Amino acid sequence: MYDIPFLDLPPLVGASGTVQLPGSKSISNRVLLLAGLAAGTTTVHELLDSDDTRVMIDALRALGCGIERDTAHAHTLRVTGLGGRLQVREADLFLGNAGTAMRPLAATLAVLSTLQGGRYTLRGVPRMHERPIGDLVNALRPLGCRIDDLGTPGYPPLALHGAAGGTLALAAPVRVRGDVSSQFLTALLLALPLAARAAGREQDIVIEVEGELISKPYIEITLNLLARFGIVVRNEAWQRFVIPAGSAYVSPGAIAVEGDASSASYFVALGAIAAHGGAPLRIEGVGEGSIQGDIRFVDAAEAMGAQVRRGPGWLEVHRGQWPLKPIHLDCTAIPDAAMTLAVMALFAEGTSRLDGIASWRVKETDRIAAMAAELGKLGATVVAGDDFIEVTPPVGRWRAAAIHTYDDHRMAMCLSLAACHALLPGREADAQPLRILDPKCVAKTFPDYFEALFGVVEAAAVPVIAIDGPTASGKGTLAAAVAAALGYGLLDSGALYRATGLAAVDAGVSPDDEAAVAALAARLPLRFGQGAEAGRTWFDGAKYGPAGREITDELRLESTGLLASRVSALPAVRAALHGLQLSFRRAPGLVADGRDMGTVVFPDAGLKVFLTASAEQRAQRRHKQLISKGIPASIAALRADLEARDRRDTQRTASPLKPAEDAKLLDNSQLGIDESVQQVLAWWQERRPFP
């Protein structure tokens, strides 16, 4: 996940490969709650790991459920449920901005506290306190549930409380509105079976829906999962739902979570827009037989021109008609996935209209207003109403926009597709990067969304920042910090030369044997750590065993630096490593540090920085590093060695160390790392098209 203020996407010009979807949020949180209410232990496979599921897990643990992660399988969880009996009678639960946790837990704890006694507070982030829950509360209070508004009436936070031995007034049907959010009905369907075996109860429990029920596919998910846990609800024309008397939750033992169909919509759309070569974009985790309503998004994408093949648990998407066809669609059944259609409309010939989206206004943000604002930034013409949006693609030049995401995961993910705009006929010259503000908001449902996106796209003009400089100037530290700040990849070219020197020693080859060392460099078995292992490096291959040989510490030794200086002076070695260095240029961007990044390897880099410091200052820094590791050193000797290296590097015939003609010179003799980073970022911002 990119935990940075913004992420710049280069123009995307193609897509192919395979995406593995995370588990469905809607299914994951329903299954977690059902497992927590049932007797026995339920093993949940392919569970979504996201902000929303974490708050549900934390809440269940606080209520006394046993939660155990499978250490061998990151997305498997074992939940030991309560069997419908409260273990903890008082809790303060923080539920973030997860409607799939707030609404059903409110109903569940209202029912249980009324029957068994207890006091519970439910709260969330400020936006959650703006999301309505009044219709659910109004359905529960007539039953005898005691629910206090702790803020604005009709909105969280709430206090739920009752005394042991209470009863619920269930002789008459429970009535709930269905035209604001299907989550209110889902909450009742999940909570009321807990009262089906209350003392003396012999009647069915009936829920009646007032008004038109929106988002019926989400109710289908709820009914399907209830049946898996032993509760077979009778659905009478979507207006009346009957829970049989005597119903009780029974663990299925094990259950697998489907891939998220809403998340699939972004990659179905990407395939419709950018999978124009021979290979399709394959999406694994959801397909034929899905219980999720948002799988119907595929039909809408096909109507706009996508070519889609379906199979059990997979989809394959090609571009069909291009540009896409505009669409006029009632999206009541697919409100979340419909957001992706609004962005696909940018790539259609004509105006698209999406109706039935009133529920957008009570989601993580007012999505109708947010979508209208952000599509307008790109140059689209947008008309929005209470329950519709019309989108006409930009007529003139597309604008380089900084997309505000409103702490809404779906705004970030669906608007990222606008980075494909250069694919439109005649738009190649319009190619502009796209900035996504607060990209980490995708953690709500798809923490690795951008990593998955970059794994299947082809990008044009991937930006590069080249940072060159002499030994011990701090370029490696600076490059790593700049890359982290921008979410870009990092190329430590010095590590390639150091690793080549180590490989020569391993093979018994003289570091001065140009042909032999070049041959080693051409097949360098190097692996850089990613994610939690970033900063670590291994030699791989049969010679080093299945785990490889970690060389992280060896790369930092002074003796290895001397080897690197020798092998880097060999033209054949530099040529052998050139292609490897170029391969690091991948979306969303690259920060490359070395001695010839801006002059030889990436002469077209968008920003070139030549970092230096006095030999005295560099010697003092190196001395501190060595002393901190318990390695004795002399500042005078270190300075002499650095000056000797500088002479070799600047006087060698192959790629001598020198600033590129258009490089920014940065002397950091008197600057701290933070000041140096901010200077480089300021230079980079000046070259970006964003205000």
XYZ file of C-alpha atoms in Angstrom:
691
model
C 0.000 0.000 0.000
C 1.266 3.480 -0.872
C 1.243 5.439 2.402
C 2.115 8.764 0.758
C 0.246 12.072 0.218
C -0.137 11.556 -3.534
C 0.736 9.136 -6.306
C 1.410 10.258 -9.878
C 0.349 7.819 -12.584
C 2.125 8.085 -15.942
C 0.019 7.756 -19.119
C -1.069 4.116 -19.418
C -1.081 2.680 -22.942
C -1.727 -1.037 -22.568
C -2.792 -3.804 -20.199
C -2.343 -7.575 -20.050
C -1.472 -10.230 -17.511
C -3.251 -11.573 -14.440
C -4.770 -9.879 -11.397
C -5.665 -11.818 -8.249
C -8.570 -10.094 -6.537
C -8.744 -9.612 -2.776
C -11.702 -11.158 -0.955
C -15.064 -9.419 -1.139
C -15.586 -6.810 1.568
C -19.332 -7.439 1.644
C -18.874 -11.186 2.032
C -15.893 -10.928 4.402
C -17.589 -8.792 7.036
C -20.858 -10.745 6.837
C -18.989 -14.037 7.240
C -16.942 -12.673 10.148
C -20.076 -11.585 12.025
C -21.924 -14.830 11.274
C -18.928 -16.866 12.438
C -18.776 -14.719 15.564
C -22.436 -15.383 16.363
C -22.452 -19.120 15.614
C -21.467 -21.877 18.004
C -18.191 -23.624 17.278
C -15.193 -22.635 15.184
C -15.379 -21.470 11.576
C -12.308 -21.431 9.342
C -12.573 -18.534 6.904
C -10.425 -18.800 3.773
C -9.425 -15.971 1.396
C -10.584 -13.319 3.854
C -10.070 -9.729 2.777
C -7.339 -7.978 4.777
C -8.408 -4.336 4.828
C -9.369 -1.479 7.124
C -13.032 -2.566 7.157
C -12.340 -6.192 8.060
C -9.786 -5.189 10.690
C -12.335 -3.093 12.598
C -14.835 -5.972 12.453
C -12.208 -8.427 13.735
C -11.223 -6.032 16.518
C -14.888 -5.643 17.497
C -15.514 -9.405 17.584
C -12.373 -9.949 19.645
C -13.521 -7.226 22.081
C -16.880 -9.023 22.394
C -15.184 -12.285 23.401
C -14.864 -14.188 20.126
C -11.776 -16.295 19.648
C -9.750 -15.036 16.677
C -6.757 -17.009 15.438
C -4.774 -16.328 12.280
C -3.314 -19.191 10.299
C 0.403 -18.410 10.260
C 0.895 -20.506 7.122
C -1.903 -18.814 5.160
C -2.129 -15.038 5.514
C -5.776 -14.824 4.412
C -7.132 -17.650 6.591
C -8.725 -16.948 9.970
C -10.326 -19.216 12.560
C -13.221 -17.673 14.463
C -14.654 -19.289 17.580
C -18.142 -17.877 17.951
C -20.314 -16.912 20.881
C -23.149 -19.305 20.128
C -25.530 -16.380 20.455
C -24.549 -15.742 24.091
C -22.798 -12.544 25.137
C -19.446 -13.039 26.880
C -18.600 -9.350 27.375
C -21.338 -7.103 28.739
C -19.726 -3.730 28.150
C -17.558 -2.478 25.263
C -16.646 0.685 23.377
C -16.241 -0.280 19.715
C -14.479 1.881 17.117
C -15.640 0.929 13.611
C -13.808 3.419 11.412
C -15.813 4.194 8.276
C -17.079 0.640 7.768
C -20.802 0.623 7.116
C -20.616 -3.186 6.780
C -19.505 -3.275 10.416
C -21.478 -0.368 11.957
C -24.979 -1.255 10.742
C -25.044 -5.037 11.473
C -23.199 -4.704 14.786
C -25.642 -1.988 15.878
C -28.606 -4.291 15.190
C -26.908 -7.369 16.671
C -25.885 -5.680 19.916
C -29.247 -3.934 20.224
C -30.990 -7.330 20.080
C -28.545 -9.128 22.368
C -28.354 -6.357 24.972
C -32.154 -6.239 25.111
C -32.418 -10.004 25.690
C -29.297 -10.634 27.770
C -28.244 -7.261 29.181
C -25.210 -5.145 28.460
C -24.035 -1.715 27.374
C -22.162 -0.972 24.150
C -20.943 2.169 22.433
C -20.456 2.215 18.655
C -18.496 5.035 17.053
C -16.345 5.731 14.007
C -14.442 8.359 12.059
C -16.119 11.757 11.505
C -17.503 10.687 8.103
C -19.178 7.656 9.708
C -20.940 10.061 12.048
C -22.409 11.702 8.934
C -23.730 8.440 7.443
C -27.396 7.809 8.328
C -28.453 4.982 10.588
C -31.772 6.438 11.715
C -33.951 4.093 9.639
C -32.319 1.081 11.302
C -32.675 2.622 14.758
C -36.321 3.422 14.014
C -36.903 -0.227 13.123
C -35.287 -1.475 16.354
C -36.731 0.902 18.960
C -40.356 -0.299 18.581
C -39.125 -3.803 19.391
C -38.016 -2.620 22.812
C -34.358 -1.965 22.017
C -32.872 0.890 24.037
C -30.691 2.970 21.720
C -29.326 6.396 22.631
C -28.032 8.943 20.127
C -24.677 10.235 21.374
C -24.457 12.873 18.645
C -26.811 14.015 15.909
C -30.056 11.996 16.099
C -30.206 9.408 13.322
C -26.430 9.106 13.019
C -23.642 7.375 14.937
C -22.250 7.320 17.568
C -24.800 5.199 19.422
C -25.161 3.652 22.864
C -27.025 0.331 23.077
C -28.091 -1.022 26.468
C -30.513 -3.319 28.225
C -31.078 -5.547 31.267
C -30.873 -9.317 31.341
C -34.175 -11.112 30.817
C -35.680 -8.546 28.465
C -38.028 -9.332 25.602
C -38.526 -8.142 22.043
C -41.903 -7.150 20.605
C -41.897 -9.406 17.561
C -45.546 -10.373 17.277
C -46.029 -7.813 14.512
C -43.753 -7.513 11.472
C -40.562 -5.497 11.881
C -40.698 -2.623 9.400
C -37.672 -0.957 7.786
C -37.142 1.431 4.900
C -35.453 -0.069 1.881
C -34.847 2.975 -0.306
C -31.834 4.505 1.502
C -29.437 1.613 2.117
C -29.793 -2.155 1.822
C -27.453 -2.417 4.820
C -30.359 -1.641 7.163
C -32.269 -4.731 5.987
C -29.084 -6.814 6.022
C -28.468 -5.734 9.621
C -31.912 -6.933 10.700
C -31.594 -10.189 8.777
C -28.304 -10.913 10.555
C -29.477 -9.845 14.032
C -33.042 -11.124 14.404
C -32.272 -14.871 14.152
C -30.697 -14.375 17.593
C -34.233 -13.878 18.912
C -35.731 -16.861 17.081
C -35.149 -19.162 20.075
C -36.004 -16.670 22.791
C -37.921 -18.130 25.741
C -41.489 -19.031 24.776
C -41.082 -17.937 21.163
C -43.035 -20.109 18.703
C -43.733 -17.668 15.876
C -41.759 -16.798 12.789
C -40.071 -13.391 12.710
C -41.228 -11.223 9.832
C -39.462 -8.209 8.339
C -41.385 -5.966 5.956
C -39.732 -3.439 3.665
C -41.242 0.008 3.283
C -40.797 1.507 -0.169
C -38.645 0.185 -3.012
C -35.737 -2.013 -1.906
C -32.494 -0.818 -3.486
C -29.345 -2.875 -4.009
C -31.198 -6.203 -4.022
C -28.029 -8.106 -5.009
C -26.507 -7.248 -1.631
C -29.545 -8.795 0.068
C -28.998 -11.880 -2.091
C -25.486 -12.117 -0.616
C -26.911 -11.866 2.895
C -29.553 -14.547 2.279
C -27.012 -16.858 0.669
C -24.620 -16.587 3.606
C -27.376 -16.938 6.197
C -28.271 -20.250 4.569
C -24.627 -21.357 4.844
C -24.890 -20.740 8.605
C -28.186 -22.582 9.019
C -30.747 -19.767 8.672
C -33.043 -20.273 5.670
C -34.998 -17.042 5.211
C -38.085 -16.970 3.024
C -37.980 -14.070 0.545
C -41.472 -12.951 -0.477
C -41.077 -10.689 -3.521
C -38.390 -8.549 -1.857
C -41.017 -6.910 0.366
C -41.363 -9.479 3.124
C -38.713 -11.726 4.683
C -39.572 -14.549 7.075
C -37.111 -16.014 9.619
C -38.449 -19.410 10.800
C -39.150 -19.848 14.492
C -36.459 -21.855 16.246
C -33.714 -20.825 13.821
C -30.176 -20.915 15.189
C -26.760 -20.202 13.743
C -24.720 -23.310 12.918
C -21.106 -23.023 11.787
C -20.443 -24.559 8.357
C -16.978 -25.495 9.638
C -15.164 -23.783 6.792
C -16.111 -21.170 4.226
C -14.212 -19.430 1.420
C -14.670 -15.771 0.509
C -15.076 -14.919 -3.168
C -12.887 -12.323 -4.783
C -14.459 -8.874 -4.668
C -16.694 -8.239 -7.675
C -16.702 -4.486 -7.077
C -12.897 -4.516 -7.230
C -13.090 -6.620 -10.385
C -14.932 -3.748 -12.077
C -11.755 -1.629 -12.256
C -9.862 -4.331 -14.116
C -12.786 -5.268 -16.358
C -12.900 -1.594 -17.330
C -9.112 -1.497 -17.742
C -9.308 -4.456 -20.093
C -12.103 -2.818 -22.090
C -9.954 0.301 -22.472
C -6.362 -0.915 -22.653
C -6.177 -4.675 -23.435
C -5.737 -4.051 -27.146
C -2.840 -6.397 -27.896
C -2.884 -10.153 -28.315
C -3.025 -11.093 -24.624
C -6.115 -10.494 -22.486
C -6.333 -9.082 -19.000
C -7.228 -12.026 -16.757
C -9.010 -11.478 -13.442
C -8.956 -14.323 -10.932
C -11.157 -14.693 -7.859
C -14.609 -14.082 -9.306
C -16.465 -15.324 -12.369
C -19.350 -17.589 -13.313
C -21.538 -18.540 -10.390
C -20.619 -15.530 -8.246
C -23.126 -14.704 -5.499
C -22.268 -10.996 -5.746
C -24.569 -8.631 -7.566
C -21.711 -6.495 -8.831
C -20.750 -9.312 -11.208
C -23.504 -7.795 -13.364
C -21.078 -4.979 -14.060
C -19.610 -7.284 -16.692
C -22.862 -7.059 -18.669
C -22.673 -3.264 -18.590
C -19.030 -3.313 -19.715
C -19.975 -5.593 -22.605
C -22.735 -3.190 -23.564
C -20.073 -0.478 -23.819
C -17.874 -2.645 -26.056
C -15.769 -4.936 -23.841
C -15.132 -8.511 -24.915
C -15.347 -10.786 -21.863
C -14.891 -14.529 -21.396
C -16.193 -16.047 -18.169
C -15.236 -19.155 -16.266
C -15.511 -20.526 -12.723
C -13.597 -18.001 -10.639
C -12.108 -16.047 -13.549
C -12.761 -13.445 -16.234
C -10.710 -12.560 -19.323
C -11.187 -9.150 -20.912
C -10.151 -7.707 -24.285
C -10.893 -4.366 -25.822
C -13.770 -4.697 -28.313
C -15.375 -1.629 -29.798
C -13.130 1.410 -29.555
C -13.864 4.089 -28.516
C -16.463 2.666 -26.177
C -20.194 3.040 -26.708
C -22.065 5.398 -24.358
C -24.490 3.733 -21.964
C -27.841 4.643 -20.425
C -28.423 2.336 -17.461
C -30.463 1.982 -14.275
C -27.710 1.129 -11.785
C -29.902 0.351 -8.779
C -28.562 -3.212 -8.747
C -24.853 -2.249 -8.973
C -24.430 1.072 -7.154
C -20.769 0.593 -6.144
C -19.577 -0.777 -9.489
C -21.537 1.925 -11.311
C -18.851 4.404 -10.269
C -16.502 2.621 -12.667
C -19.025 3.108 -15.495
C -18.897 6.856 -14.867
C -15.160 6.799 -15.603
C -15.569 4.451 -18.584
C -17.888 7.111 -19.978
C -14.797 9.284 -20.508
C -13.770 6.840 -23.231
C -17.140 6.674 -25.009
C -18.362 8.527 -28.091
C -21.254 10.516 -26.694
C -23.029 11.100 -23.408
C -23.619 8.329 -20.872
C -26.309 8.484 -18.188
C -26.429 6.440 -14.986
C -29.711 6.387 -13.054
C -30.703 4.862 -9.729
C -27.615 6.017 -7.847
C -29.209 8.001 -5.004
C -27.380 5.747 -2.525
C -24.086 7.290 -3.714
C -24.872 10.317 -1.568
C -24.774 8.358 1.729
C -21.608 6.355 1.095
C -18.043 7.127 2.242
C -18.571 10.543 0.683
C -21.296 12.152 -1.430
C -20.166 10.241 -4.484
C -22.410 12.027 -6.958
C -20.954 15.409 -6.011
C -17.431 14.021 -5.767
C -17.568 12.288 -9.139
C -18.987 15.374 -10.832
C -16.192 17.528 -9.386
C -13.317 15.208 -10.290
C -14.509 14.303 -13.795
C -14.912 18.012 -14.388
C -11.253 18.558 -13.506
C -10.329 16.305 -16.426
C -12.411 18.405 -18.821
C -15.567 16.277 -18.948
C -19.019 17.842 -19.017
C -21.065 16.485 -16.120
C -24.723 16.927 -15.222
C -25.766 15.502 -11.853
C -29.062 15.157 -10.019
C -30.401 13.506 -6.891
C -30.174 10.013 -8.361
C -28.384 10.320 -11.706
C -25.221 11.492 -13.397
C -24.547 12.266 -17.072
C -20.988 12.275 -18.394
C -19.789 13.664 -21.722
C -16.074 13.132 -22.476
C -13.706 16.100 -22.786
C -13.914 17.817 -26.147
C -10.653 19.733 -26.039
C -7.377 18.810 -24.426
C -7.475 16.544 -21.381
C -6.217 18.307 -18.312
C -3.494 17.140 -15.950
C -5.616 16.749 -12.840
C -4.911 16.112 -9.181
C -7.808 13.859 -8.191
C -9.216 14.470 -4.724
C -10.342 11.119 -3.275
C -12.374 12.304 -0.261
C -11.029 9.400 1.854
C -13.124 7.174 -0.434
C -11.425 4.036 -1.734
C -13.659 3.761 -4.794
C -12.943 7.326 -5.912
C -9.218 6.537 -5.943
C -9.534 3.235 -7.778
C -12.043 4.079 -10.476
C -10.540 7.515 -11.279
C -7.101 5.911 -11.737
C -8.434 4.561 -15.051
C -8.406 8.105 -16.431
C -4.628 7.653 -16.781
C -5.445 5.700 -19.983
C -6.610 8.827 -21.831
C -3.716 8.837 -24.327
C -5.225 5.668 -25.867
C -8.107 7.600 -27.386
C -7.745 8.283 -31.126
C -5.941 11.551 -31.732
C -5.159 12.023 -28.038
C -1.580 10.739 -28.020
C -0.229 14.292 -27.888
C -2.461 15.009 -24.890
C -0.645 12.454 -22.731
C -0.557 13.801 -19.191
C 0.180 12.182 -15.851
C -2.657 11.831 -13.362
C -2.229 12.587 -9.670
C -4.210 10.578 -7.102
C -4.330 12.368 -3.764
C -4.284 10.229 -0.606
C -3.814 6.898 -2.425
C -3.690 4.994 0.860
C -7.482 5.297 1.150
C -7.702 2.145 -1.008
C -6.796 0.203 2.162
C -10.503 0.125 2.978
C -11.074 -2.732 0.517
C -8.024 -3.280 -1.737
C -4.778 -2.317 0.028
C -2.582 -3.461 -2.883
C -4.704 -1.963 -5.650
C -2.012 0.235 -7.173
C 0.601 -2.506 -6.981
C -1.854 -4.792 -8.814
C -2.530 -2.068 -11.390
C 1.162 -1.451 -12.096
C 1.685 -5.184 -12.434
C -0.541 -5.407 -15.544
C -0.202 -2.069 -17.325
C 2.204 -0.717 -19.896
C 3.106 2.890 -19.255
C 4.445 5.536 -21.600
C 7.060 8.027 -20.490
C 7.683 6.502 -17.068
C 9.322 9.338 -15.106
C 12.858 9.007 -13.798
C 14.771 11.056 -11.258
C 18.526 10.461 -11.596
C 20.753 11.204 -8.601
C 24.487 10.974 -9.284
C 27.484 11.857 -7.194
C 30.795 10.702 -5.784
C 31.341 8.032 -3.156
C 29.909 8.815 0.310
C 28.002 11.874 -0.904
C 24.791 10.396 0.544
C 23.122 9.792 -2.816
C 21.854 6.354 -1.789
C 20.155 7.711 1.321
C 18.736 10.654 -0.610
C 17.475 8.479 -3.465
C 15.756 6.044 -1.103
C 14.015 8.886 0.745
C 12.844 10.574 -2.469
C 11.573 7.259 -3.858
C 9.648 6.592 -0.640
C 8.112 10.082 -0.695
C 6.863 9.637 -4.275
C 5.999 5.945 -4.213
C 8.531 5.300 -6.985
C 10.804 2.326 -7.474
C 14.459 2.576 -6.473
C 17.569 1.603 -8.409
C 20.771 1.542 -6.388
C 23.133 1.084 -9.307
C 26.070 0.898 -6.929
C 24.555 -2.275 -5.484
C 24.685 -3.841 -8.942
C 28.413 -3.137 -9.220
C 29.088 -4.249 -5.653
C 27.124 -7.450 -6.266
C 29.105 -8.017 -9.465
C 32.341 -7.682 -7.481
C 31.067 -10.163 -4.888
C 29.980 -12.563 -7.639
C 33.505 -12.395 -9.080
C 35.036 -13.273 -5.715
C 32.527 -16.142 -5.299
C 33.489 -17.494 -8.715
C 37.234 -17.088 -8.149
C 37.455 -14.552 -10.977
C 39.862 -11.600 -10.824
C 37.975 -8.267 -10.577
C 40.264 -7.040 -13.380
C 39.363 -9.847 -15.830
C 37.025 -7.767 -17.978
C 35.557 -10.555 -20.115
C 34.965 -12.945 -17.210
C 33.450 -10.306 -14.938
C 31.208 -9.057 -17.769
C 29.940 -12.595 -18.293
C 29.059 -12.801 -14.593
C 27.327 -9.408 -14.722
C 25.207 -10.503 -17.692
C 23.689 -13.323 -15.629
C 23.846 -11.688 -12.197
C 21.538 -13.776 -9.928
C 20.393 -10.785 -7.914
C 17.098 -10.423 -6.034
C 16.013 -7.216 -4.309
C 13.545 -7.406 -1.427
C 10.092 -5.897 -1.826
C 7.526 -4.681 0.705
C 8.513 -5.723 4.220
C 11.859 -6.983 2.858
C 12.751 -3.728 1.087
C 16.424 -2.866 1.533
C 17.544 -6.506 1.597
C 19.384 -8.228 -1.266
C 20.088 -11.867 -2.147
C 22.003 -13.973 -4.617
C 19.635 -16.607 -6.004
C 20.157 -19.771 -7.981
C 20.939 -23.444 -7.490
C 24.387 -22.612 -6.181
C 22.929 -20.753 -3.195
C 20.113 -23.127 -2.226
C 16.331 -22.577 -2.135
C 16.518 -19.535 0.169
C 19.409 -17.894 -1.660
C 22.287 -16.129 0.023
C 21.581 -12.763 1.600
C 24.294 -10.226 0.811
C 22.734 -7.104 2.333
C 25.502 -6.531 4.871
C 28.316 -7.589 2.535
C 27.257 -4.947 0.018
C 27.978 -2.257 2.605
C 31.514 -3.340 3.449
C 34.420 -1.064 2.492
C 36.125 -3.979 0.777
C 33.041 -4.498 -1.403
C 33.039 -0.818 -2.293
C 36.627 -1.150 -3.487
C 35.626 -4.134 -5.644
C 32.779 -2.103 -7.128
C 35.128 0.737 -8.015
C 37.389 -1.683 -9.896
C 34.723 -3.563 -11.866
C 32.772 -0.388 -12.698
C 35.803 0.900 -14.622
C 35.489 -1.993 -17.090
C 33.499 -0.980 -20.220
C 32.237 -4.513 -20.885
C 30.868 -4.771 -17.354
C 29.066 -1.459 -17.659
C 27.549 -2.607 -20.952
C 26.422 -5.898 -19.432
C 24.635 -4.126 -16.553
C 23.084 -1.430 -18.745
C 20.063 -3.496 -19.799
C 19.433 -4.624 -16.222
C 19.408 -1.019 -15.075
C 16.944 -0.014 -17.801
C 14.563 -2.801 -16.706
C 13.974 -0.995 -13.414
C 12.063 1.734 -15.271
C 8.510 0.700 -14.418
C 5.321 2.497 -13.410
C 4.727 4.625 -11.507
C 8.319 5.952 -11.703
C 11.936 5.410 -10.747
C 14.584 7.111 -8.651
C 18.029 5.906 -9.790
C 21.270 6.702 -8.020
C 24.821 6.107 -9.155
C 27.617 7.805 -11.042
C 26.244 7.848 -14.595
C 22.471 7.626 -14.206
C 21.830 11.047 -15.702
C 24.637 11.014 -18.266
C 24.491 7.478 -19.699
C 21.731 5.207 -18.396
C 18.794 7.625 -18.240
C 19.833 10.678 -20.301
C 16.119 11.530 -20.712
C 15.448 11.598 -16.960
C 12.899 14.216 -15.997
C 15.155 15.501 -13.226
C 18.902 15.027 -12.846
C 20.599 15.834 -9.571
C 24.343 15.831 -8.993
C 24.924 15.473 -5.279
C 28.255 16.273 -3.720
C 29.967 17.291 -0.523
C 33.533 18.145 0.367
C 35.953 15.244 0.769
C 36.443 16.259 4.393
C 32.703 16.151 5.090
C 32.275 12.821 3.311
C 35.189 11.336 5.242
C 33.655 12.434 8.549
C 30.306 10.873 7.602
C 31.927 7.602 6.616
C 33.973 7.646 9.843
C 30.793 7.953 11.924
C 29.215 5.052 10.050
C 32.179 2.782 10.612
C 32.664 3.710 14.262
C 28.958 3.058 14.926
C 29.506 -0.491 13.635
C 32.569 -0.974 15.836
C 34.978 -0.766 12.883
C 38.130 1.248 13.649
C 38.881 3.942 11.083
C 40.996 7.040 10.488
C 39.411 10.186 9.039
C 42.657 11.065 7.273
C 42.898 7.624 5.688
C 39.243 7.689 4.685
C 39.673 11.102 3.087
C 42.697 9.941 1.137
C 40.781 6.883 -0.053
C 37.771 8.984 -1.138
C 39.958 11.396 -3.047
C 41.673 8.470 -4.789
C 38.289 7.023 -5.744
C 37.148 10.409 -7.046
C 40.209 10.566 -9.298
C 39.580 7.062 -10.646
C 35.888 7.732 -11.207
C 36.359 11.072 -12.935
C 39.289 9.969 -15.100
C 38.046 6.585 -16.295
C 37.338 6.274 -20.007
C 34.017 4.455 -19.520
C 31.278 6.786 -18.248
C 33.451 9.103 -16.152
C 31.821 10.660 -13.124
C 30.569 14.138 -14.035
C 27.349 16.136 -13.779
C 24.942 15.927 -16.715
C 24.771 19.222 -18.574
C 21.224 19.847 -17.347
C 21.735 18.503 -13.823
C 20.790 20.413 -10.705
C 23.847 20.729 -8.467
C 23.243 20.036 -4.790
C 26.069 20.445 -2.308
C 24.858 18.859 0.920
C 27.994 19.534 2.962
C 25.912 21.648 5.342
C 22.478 20.097 4.728
C 20.648 17.385 6.618
C 18.906 14.580 4.754
C 15.433 16.107 5.232
C 16.566 19.421 3.733
C 18.127 17.636 0.773
C 14.979 15.575 0.180
C 12.748 18.638 0.291
C 14.973 20.423 -2.217
C 14.804 17.523 -4.683
C 11.037 17.207 -4.239
C 10.644 20.942 -4.829
C 12.625 20.700 -8.065
C 10.496 17.736 -9.126
C 7.245 19.530 -8.345
C 8.344 22.437 -10.558
C 8.514 19.988 -13.477
C 5.143 18.387 -12.838
C 2.042 19.802 -14.586
C 0.026 19.979 -11.357
C -0.642 23.224 -9.530
